[in-house]
PDB file of C-alpha atoms in Angstrom:
ATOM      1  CA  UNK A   1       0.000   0.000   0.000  1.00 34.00           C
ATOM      2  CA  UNK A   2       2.889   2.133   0.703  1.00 32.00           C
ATOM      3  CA  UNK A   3       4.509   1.565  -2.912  1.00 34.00           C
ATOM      4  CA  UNK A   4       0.962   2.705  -4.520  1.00 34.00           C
ATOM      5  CA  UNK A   5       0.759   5.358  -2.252  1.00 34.00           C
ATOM      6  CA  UNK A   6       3.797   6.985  -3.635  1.00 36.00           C
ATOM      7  CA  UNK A   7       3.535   6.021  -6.689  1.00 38.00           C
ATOM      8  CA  UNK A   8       0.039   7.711  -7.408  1.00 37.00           C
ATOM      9  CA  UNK A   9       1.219  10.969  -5.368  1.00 40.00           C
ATOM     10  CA  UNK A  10       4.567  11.205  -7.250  1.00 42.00           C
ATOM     11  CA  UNK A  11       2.474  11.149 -10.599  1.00 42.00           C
ATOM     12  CA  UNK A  12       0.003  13.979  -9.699  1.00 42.00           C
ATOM     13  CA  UNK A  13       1.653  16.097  -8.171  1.00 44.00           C
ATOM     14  CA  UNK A  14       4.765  15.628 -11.135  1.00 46.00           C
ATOM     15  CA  UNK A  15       2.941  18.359 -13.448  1.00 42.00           C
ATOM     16  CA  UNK A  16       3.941  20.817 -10.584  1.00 43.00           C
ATOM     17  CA  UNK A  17       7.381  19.752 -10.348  1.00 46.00           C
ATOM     18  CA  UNK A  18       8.477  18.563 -13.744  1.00 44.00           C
ATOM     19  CA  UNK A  19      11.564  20.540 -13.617  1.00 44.00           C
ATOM     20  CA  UNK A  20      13.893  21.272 -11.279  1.00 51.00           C
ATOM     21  CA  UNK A  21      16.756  23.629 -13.680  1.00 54.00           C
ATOM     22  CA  UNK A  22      20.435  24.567 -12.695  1.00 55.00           C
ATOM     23  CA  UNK A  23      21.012  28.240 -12.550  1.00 45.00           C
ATOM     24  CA  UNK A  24      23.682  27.134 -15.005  1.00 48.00           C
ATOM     25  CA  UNK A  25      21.342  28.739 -17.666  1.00 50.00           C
ATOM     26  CA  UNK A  26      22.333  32.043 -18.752  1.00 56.00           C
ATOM     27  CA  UNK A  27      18.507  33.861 -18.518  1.00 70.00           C
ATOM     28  CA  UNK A  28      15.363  31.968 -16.904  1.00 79.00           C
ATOM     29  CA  UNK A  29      14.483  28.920 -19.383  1.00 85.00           C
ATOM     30  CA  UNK A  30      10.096  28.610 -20.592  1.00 87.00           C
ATOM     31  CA  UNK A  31      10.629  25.843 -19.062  1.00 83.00           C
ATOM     32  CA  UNK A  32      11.196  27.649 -15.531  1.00 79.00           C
ATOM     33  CA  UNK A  33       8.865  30.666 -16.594  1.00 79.00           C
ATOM     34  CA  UNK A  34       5.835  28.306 -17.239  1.00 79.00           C
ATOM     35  CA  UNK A  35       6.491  26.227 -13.726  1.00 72.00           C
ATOM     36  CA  UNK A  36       6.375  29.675 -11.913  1.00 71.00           C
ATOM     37  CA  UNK A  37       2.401  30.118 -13.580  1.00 69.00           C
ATOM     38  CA  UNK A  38       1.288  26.247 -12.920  1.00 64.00           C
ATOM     39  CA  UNK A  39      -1.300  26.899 -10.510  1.00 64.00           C
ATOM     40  CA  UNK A  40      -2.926  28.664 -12.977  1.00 75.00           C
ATOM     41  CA  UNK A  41      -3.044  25.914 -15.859  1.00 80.00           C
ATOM     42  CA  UNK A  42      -6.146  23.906 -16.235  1.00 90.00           C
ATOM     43  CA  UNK A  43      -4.454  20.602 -17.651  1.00 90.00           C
ATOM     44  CA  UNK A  44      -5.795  17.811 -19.355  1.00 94.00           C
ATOM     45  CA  UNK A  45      -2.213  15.423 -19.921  1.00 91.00           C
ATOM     46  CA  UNK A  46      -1.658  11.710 -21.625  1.00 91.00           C
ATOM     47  CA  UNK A  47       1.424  10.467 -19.609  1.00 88.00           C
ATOM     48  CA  UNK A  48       3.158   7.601 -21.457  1.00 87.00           C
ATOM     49  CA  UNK A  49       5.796   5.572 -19.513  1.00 83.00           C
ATOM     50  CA  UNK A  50       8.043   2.921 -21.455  1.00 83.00           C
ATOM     51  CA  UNK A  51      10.758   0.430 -19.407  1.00 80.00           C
ATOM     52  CA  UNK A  52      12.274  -1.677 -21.747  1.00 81.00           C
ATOM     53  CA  UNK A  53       9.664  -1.507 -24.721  1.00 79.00           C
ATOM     54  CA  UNK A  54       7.082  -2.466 -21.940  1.00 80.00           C
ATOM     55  CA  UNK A  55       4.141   0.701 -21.765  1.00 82.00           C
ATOM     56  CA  UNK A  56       1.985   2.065 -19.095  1.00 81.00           C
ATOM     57  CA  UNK A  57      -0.313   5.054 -19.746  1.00 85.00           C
ATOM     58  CA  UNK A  58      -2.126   7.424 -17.466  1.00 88.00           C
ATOM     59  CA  UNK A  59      -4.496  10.660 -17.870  1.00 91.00           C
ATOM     60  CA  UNK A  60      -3.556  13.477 -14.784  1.00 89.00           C
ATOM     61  CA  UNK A  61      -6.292  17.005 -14.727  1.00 91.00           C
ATOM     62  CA  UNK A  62      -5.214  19.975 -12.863  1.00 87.00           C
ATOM     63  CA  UNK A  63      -7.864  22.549 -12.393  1.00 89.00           C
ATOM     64  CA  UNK A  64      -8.615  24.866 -10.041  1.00 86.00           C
ATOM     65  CA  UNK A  65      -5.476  23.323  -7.516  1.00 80.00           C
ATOM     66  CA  UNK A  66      -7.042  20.153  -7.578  1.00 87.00           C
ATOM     67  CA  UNK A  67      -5.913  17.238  -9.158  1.00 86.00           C
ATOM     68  CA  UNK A  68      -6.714  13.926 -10.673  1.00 90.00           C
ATOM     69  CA  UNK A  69      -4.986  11.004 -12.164  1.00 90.00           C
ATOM     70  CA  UNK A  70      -6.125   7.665 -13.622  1.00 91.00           C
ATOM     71  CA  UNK A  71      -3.368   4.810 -14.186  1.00 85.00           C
ATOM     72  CA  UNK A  72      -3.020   1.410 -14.603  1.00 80.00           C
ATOM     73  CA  UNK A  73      -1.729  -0.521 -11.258  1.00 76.00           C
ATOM     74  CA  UNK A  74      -0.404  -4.442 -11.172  1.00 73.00           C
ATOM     75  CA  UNK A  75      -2.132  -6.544  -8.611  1.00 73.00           C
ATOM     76  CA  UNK A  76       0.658  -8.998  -9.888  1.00 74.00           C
ATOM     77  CA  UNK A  77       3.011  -9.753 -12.543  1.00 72.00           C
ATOM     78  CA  UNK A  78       0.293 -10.392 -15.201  1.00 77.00           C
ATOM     79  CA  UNK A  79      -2.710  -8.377 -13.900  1.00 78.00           C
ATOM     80  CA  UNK A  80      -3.098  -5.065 -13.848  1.00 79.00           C
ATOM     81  CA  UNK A  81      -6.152  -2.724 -12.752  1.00 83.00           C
ATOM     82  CA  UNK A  82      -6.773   0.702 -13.590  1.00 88.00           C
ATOM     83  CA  UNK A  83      -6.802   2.892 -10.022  1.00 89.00           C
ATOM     84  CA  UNK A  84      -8.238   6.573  -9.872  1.00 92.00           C
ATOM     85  CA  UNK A  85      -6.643   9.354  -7.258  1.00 89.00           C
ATOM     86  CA  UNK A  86      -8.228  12.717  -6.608  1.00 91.00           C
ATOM     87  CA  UNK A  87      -6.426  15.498  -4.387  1.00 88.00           C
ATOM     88  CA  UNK A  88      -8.392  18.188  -3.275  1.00 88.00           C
ATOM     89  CA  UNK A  89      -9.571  20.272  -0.092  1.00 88.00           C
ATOM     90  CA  UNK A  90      -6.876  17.958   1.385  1.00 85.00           C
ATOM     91  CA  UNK A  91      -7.817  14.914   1.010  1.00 88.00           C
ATOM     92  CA  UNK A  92      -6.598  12.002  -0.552  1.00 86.00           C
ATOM     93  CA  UNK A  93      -8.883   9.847  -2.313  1.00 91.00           C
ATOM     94  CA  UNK A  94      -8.669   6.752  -4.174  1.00 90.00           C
ATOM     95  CA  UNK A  95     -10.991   4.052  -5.717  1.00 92.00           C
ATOM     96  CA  UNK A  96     -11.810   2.060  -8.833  1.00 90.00           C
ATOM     97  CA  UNK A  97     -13.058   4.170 -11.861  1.00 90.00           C
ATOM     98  CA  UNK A  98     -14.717   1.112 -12.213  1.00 89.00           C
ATOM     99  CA  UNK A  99     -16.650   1.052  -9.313  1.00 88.00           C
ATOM    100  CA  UNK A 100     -16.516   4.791  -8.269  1.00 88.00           C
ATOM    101  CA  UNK A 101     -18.667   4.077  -5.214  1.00 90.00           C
ATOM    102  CA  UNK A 102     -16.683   3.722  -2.197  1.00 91.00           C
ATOM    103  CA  UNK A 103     -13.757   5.461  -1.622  1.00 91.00           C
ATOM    104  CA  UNK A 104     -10.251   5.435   0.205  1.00 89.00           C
ATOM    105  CA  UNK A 105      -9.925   8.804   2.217  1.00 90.00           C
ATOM    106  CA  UNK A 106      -7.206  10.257   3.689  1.00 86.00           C
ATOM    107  CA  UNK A 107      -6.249  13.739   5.277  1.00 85.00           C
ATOM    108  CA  UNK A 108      -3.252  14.884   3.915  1.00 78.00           C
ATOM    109  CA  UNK A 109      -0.472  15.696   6.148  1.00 72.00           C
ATOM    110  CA  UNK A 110       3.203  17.237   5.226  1.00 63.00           C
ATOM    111  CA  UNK A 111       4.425  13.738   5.717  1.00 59.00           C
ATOM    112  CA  UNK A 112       2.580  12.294   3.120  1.00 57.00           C
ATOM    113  CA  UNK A 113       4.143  14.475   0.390  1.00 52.00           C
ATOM    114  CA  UNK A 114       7.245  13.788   1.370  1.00 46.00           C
ATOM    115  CA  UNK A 115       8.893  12.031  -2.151  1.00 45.00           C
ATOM    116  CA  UNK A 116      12.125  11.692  -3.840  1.00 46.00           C
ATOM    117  CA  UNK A 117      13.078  14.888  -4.865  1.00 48.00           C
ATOM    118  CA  UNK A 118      13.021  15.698  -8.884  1.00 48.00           C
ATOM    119  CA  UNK A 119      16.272  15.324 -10.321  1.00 54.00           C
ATOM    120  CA  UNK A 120      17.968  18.967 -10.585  1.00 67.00           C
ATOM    121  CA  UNK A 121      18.210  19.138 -14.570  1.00 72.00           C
ATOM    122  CA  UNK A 122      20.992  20.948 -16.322  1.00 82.00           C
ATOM    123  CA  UNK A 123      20.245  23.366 -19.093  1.00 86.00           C
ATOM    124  CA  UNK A 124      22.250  22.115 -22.353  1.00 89.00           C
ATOM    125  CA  UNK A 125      21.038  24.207 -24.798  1.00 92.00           C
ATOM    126  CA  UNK A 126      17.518  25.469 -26.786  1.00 93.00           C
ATOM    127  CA  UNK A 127      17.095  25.132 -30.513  1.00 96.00           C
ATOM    128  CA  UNK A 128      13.729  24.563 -33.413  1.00 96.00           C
ATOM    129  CA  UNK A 129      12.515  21.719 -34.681  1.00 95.00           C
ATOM    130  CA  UNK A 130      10.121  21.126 -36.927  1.00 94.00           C
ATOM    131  CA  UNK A 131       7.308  17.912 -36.765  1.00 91.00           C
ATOM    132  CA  UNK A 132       4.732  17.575 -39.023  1.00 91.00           C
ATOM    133  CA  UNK A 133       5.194  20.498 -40.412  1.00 92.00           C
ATOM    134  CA  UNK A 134       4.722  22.775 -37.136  1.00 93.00           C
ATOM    135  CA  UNK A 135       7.965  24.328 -35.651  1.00 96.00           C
ATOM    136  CA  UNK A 136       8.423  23.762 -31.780  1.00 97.00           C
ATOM    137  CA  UNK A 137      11.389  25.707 -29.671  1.00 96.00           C
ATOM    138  CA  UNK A 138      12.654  23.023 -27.922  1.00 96.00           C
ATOM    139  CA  UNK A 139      15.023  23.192 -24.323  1.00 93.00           C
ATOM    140  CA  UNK A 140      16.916  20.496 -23.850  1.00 91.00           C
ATOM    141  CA  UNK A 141      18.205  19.252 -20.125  1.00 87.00           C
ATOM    142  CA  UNK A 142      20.509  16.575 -18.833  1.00 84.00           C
ATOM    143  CA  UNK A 143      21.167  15.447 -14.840  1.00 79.00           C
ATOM    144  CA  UNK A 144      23.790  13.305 -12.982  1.00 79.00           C
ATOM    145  CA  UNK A 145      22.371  10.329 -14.665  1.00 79.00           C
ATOM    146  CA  UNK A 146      23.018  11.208 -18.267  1.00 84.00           C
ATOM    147  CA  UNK A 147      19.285  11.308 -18.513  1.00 83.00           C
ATOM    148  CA  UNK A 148      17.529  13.843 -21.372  1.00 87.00           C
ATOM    149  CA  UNK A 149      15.135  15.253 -21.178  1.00 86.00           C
ATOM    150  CA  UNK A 150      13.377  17.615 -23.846  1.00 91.00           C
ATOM    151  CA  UNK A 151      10.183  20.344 -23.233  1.00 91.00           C
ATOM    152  CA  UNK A 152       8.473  21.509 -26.485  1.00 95.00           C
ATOM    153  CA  UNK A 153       6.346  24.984 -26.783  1.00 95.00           C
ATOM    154  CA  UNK A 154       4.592  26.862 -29.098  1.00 94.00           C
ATOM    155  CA  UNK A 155       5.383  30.216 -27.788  1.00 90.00           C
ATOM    156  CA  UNK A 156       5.059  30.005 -24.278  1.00 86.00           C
ATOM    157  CA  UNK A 157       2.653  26.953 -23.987  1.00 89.00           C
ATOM    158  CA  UNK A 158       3.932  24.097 -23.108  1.00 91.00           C
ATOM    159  CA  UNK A 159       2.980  21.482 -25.320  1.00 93.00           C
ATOM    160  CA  UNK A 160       4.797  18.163 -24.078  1.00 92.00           C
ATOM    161  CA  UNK A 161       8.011  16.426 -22.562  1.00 89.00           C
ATOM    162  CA  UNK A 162      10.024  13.920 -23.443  1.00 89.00           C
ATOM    163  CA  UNK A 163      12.483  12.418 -21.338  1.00 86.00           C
ATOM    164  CA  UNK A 164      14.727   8.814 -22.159  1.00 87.00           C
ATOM    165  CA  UNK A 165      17.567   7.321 -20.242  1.00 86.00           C
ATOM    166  CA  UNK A 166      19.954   4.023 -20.733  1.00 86.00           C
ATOM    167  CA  UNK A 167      21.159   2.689 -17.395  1.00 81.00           C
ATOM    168  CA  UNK A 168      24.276   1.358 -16.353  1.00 82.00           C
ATOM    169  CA  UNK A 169      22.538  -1.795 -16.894  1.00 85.00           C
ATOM    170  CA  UNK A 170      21.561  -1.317 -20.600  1.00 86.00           C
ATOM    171  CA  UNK A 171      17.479  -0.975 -19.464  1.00 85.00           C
ATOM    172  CA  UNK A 172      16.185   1.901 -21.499  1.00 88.00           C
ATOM    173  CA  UNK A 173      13.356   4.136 -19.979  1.00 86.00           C
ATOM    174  CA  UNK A 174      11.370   6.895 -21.522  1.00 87.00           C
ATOM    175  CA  UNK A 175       8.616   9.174 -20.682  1.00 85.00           C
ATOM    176  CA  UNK A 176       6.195  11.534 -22.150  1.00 88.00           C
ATOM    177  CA  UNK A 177       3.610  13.993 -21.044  1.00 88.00           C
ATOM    178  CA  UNK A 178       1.579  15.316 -23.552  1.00 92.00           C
ATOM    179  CA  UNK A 179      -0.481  18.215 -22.701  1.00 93.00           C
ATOM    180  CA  UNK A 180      -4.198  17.643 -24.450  1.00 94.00           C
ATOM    181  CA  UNK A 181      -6.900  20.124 -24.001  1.00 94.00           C
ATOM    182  CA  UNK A 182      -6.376  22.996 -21.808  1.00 92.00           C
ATOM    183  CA  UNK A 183     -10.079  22.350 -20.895  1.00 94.00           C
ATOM    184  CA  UNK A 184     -11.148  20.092 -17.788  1.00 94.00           C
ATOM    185  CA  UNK A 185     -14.673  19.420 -17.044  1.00 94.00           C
ATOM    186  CA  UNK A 186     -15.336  19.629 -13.351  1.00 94.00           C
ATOM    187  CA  UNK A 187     -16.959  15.908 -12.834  1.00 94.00           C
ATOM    188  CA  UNK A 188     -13.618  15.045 -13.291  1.00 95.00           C
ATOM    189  CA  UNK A 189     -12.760  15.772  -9.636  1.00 94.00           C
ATOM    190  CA  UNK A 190     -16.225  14.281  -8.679  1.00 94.00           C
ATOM    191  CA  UNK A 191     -15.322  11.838  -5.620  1.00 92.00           C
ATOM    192  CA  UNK A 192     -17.483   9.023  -4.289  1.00 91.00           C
ATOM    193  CA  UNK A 193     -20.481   9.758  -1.663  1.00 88.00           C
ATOM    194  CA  UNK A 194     -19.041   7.016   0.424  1.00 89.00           C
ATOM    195  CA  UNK A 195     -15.433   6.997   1.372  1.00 86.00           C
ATOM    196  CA  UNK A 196     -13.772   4.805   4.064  1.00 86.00           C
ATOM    197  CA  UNK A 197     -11.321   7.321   6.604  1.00 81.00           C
ATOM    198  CA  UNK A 198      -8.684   4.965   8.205  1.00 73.00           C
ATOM    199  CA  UNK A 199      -7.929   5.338  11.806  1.00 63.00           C
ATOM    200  CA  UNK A 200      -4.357   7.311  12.231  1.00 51.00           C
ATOM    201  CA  UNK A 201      -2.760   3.752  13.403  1.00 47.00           C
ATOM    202  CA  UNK A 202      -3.911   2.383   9.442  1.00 48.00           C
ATOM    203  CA  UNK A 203      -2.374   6.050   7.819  1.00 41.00           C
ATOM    204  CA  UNK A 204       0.881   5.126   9.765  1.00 38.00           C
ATOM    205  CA  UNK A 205       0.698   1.718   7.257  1.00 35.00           C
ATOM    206  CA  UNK A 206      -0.193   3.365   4.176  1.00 38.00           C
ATOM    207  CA  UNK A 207       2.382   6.333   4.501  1.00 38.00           C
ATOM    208  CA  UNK A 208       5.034   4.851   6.498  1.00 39.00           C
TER     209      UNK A 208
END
């Protein structure tokens, strides 16, 4: 429970921390200027996750300071289920889109969002490219790990990020957030009537 814990919080609150530049940029990056304005985004985004050719997808909303996040989960090695989360008026809620009854609910404390810092990423340089026929400026990043990472806009509007990395091990890993609609209909953030609150002894074994 811990391990999904994290993992669902790491992914929705990632929009807000995508990026964490080096000053060893010359002039503040888009990249930094649109972080500065994300509370004020409403964000629909596809998030695409690859390990090895092996895929996982998710769909994160931000709207309003509230956010939401649907993703596939493995119950084992061959099963999967899909798992929605929903932060707002701090809480932390959980359930099956499937059944989006009953409800996990849990206060959020500072504790909780306590997760592995975001890799401080190192400004390499900033150039155009052009895709299907429209023209992106693109910045381009790197950290300790060799990693790249790429952020695409048209003009100041973030439009997606790419990020791949090879391993000491040879595993190759890539990610992509695609920003979709700037447009998020409210029921998104709708949350089950019924929601079960823990006792503070059952937080202590989700969140520790």
């Amino acid at each position: 429970m811990k391990k999904l814990t994290c993992i669902t919080l790491a992914a929705t609150i990632f929009i807000m921390s995508v990026f964490s530049v080096s000053a060893f940029a010359q002039e503040q990056t888009r990249t930094e200027k649109w972080i500065q304005n994300v509370d004020d985004y409403e964000i629909e985004a596809k998030i695409t996750n690859s390990i090895n050719g092996e895929k996982s997808d998710a769909k994160m909303y931000v709207k309003n300071g509230d956010f939401a996040i649907i993703c596939d989960f493995p119950l084992s090695s061959y099963i999967t289920t899909k798992i929605k989360v929903i932060i707002k008026d701090g809480y932390f809620y959980m359930f099956s889109p499937y059944f989006p009854f009953v409800s996990l609910k849990v206060e959020l404390t500072d504790d909780m969002l306590i997760i592995p810092e975001t890799e401080e990423l190192i400004y390499i340089q900033s150039y155009e490219e052009q895709i299907d026929s429209i023209t992106y400026y693109v910045e381009e990043f790197t950290n300790e790990y060799n990693a790249i990472t790429k952020s695409y806009f048209l003009g100041d509007n973030l439009v997606k990020t790419e990020s791949e990395l090879t391993d000491e091990y040879g595993n190759y890993e890539s990610s992509v957030i695609e920003i979709v609609s700037h447009k998020v209909k409210n029921s998104v953030f709708f949350v089950p009537l019924f929601s079960i609150e823990p006792s503070p002894g059952d937080i202590s074994l989700i969140s520790g």
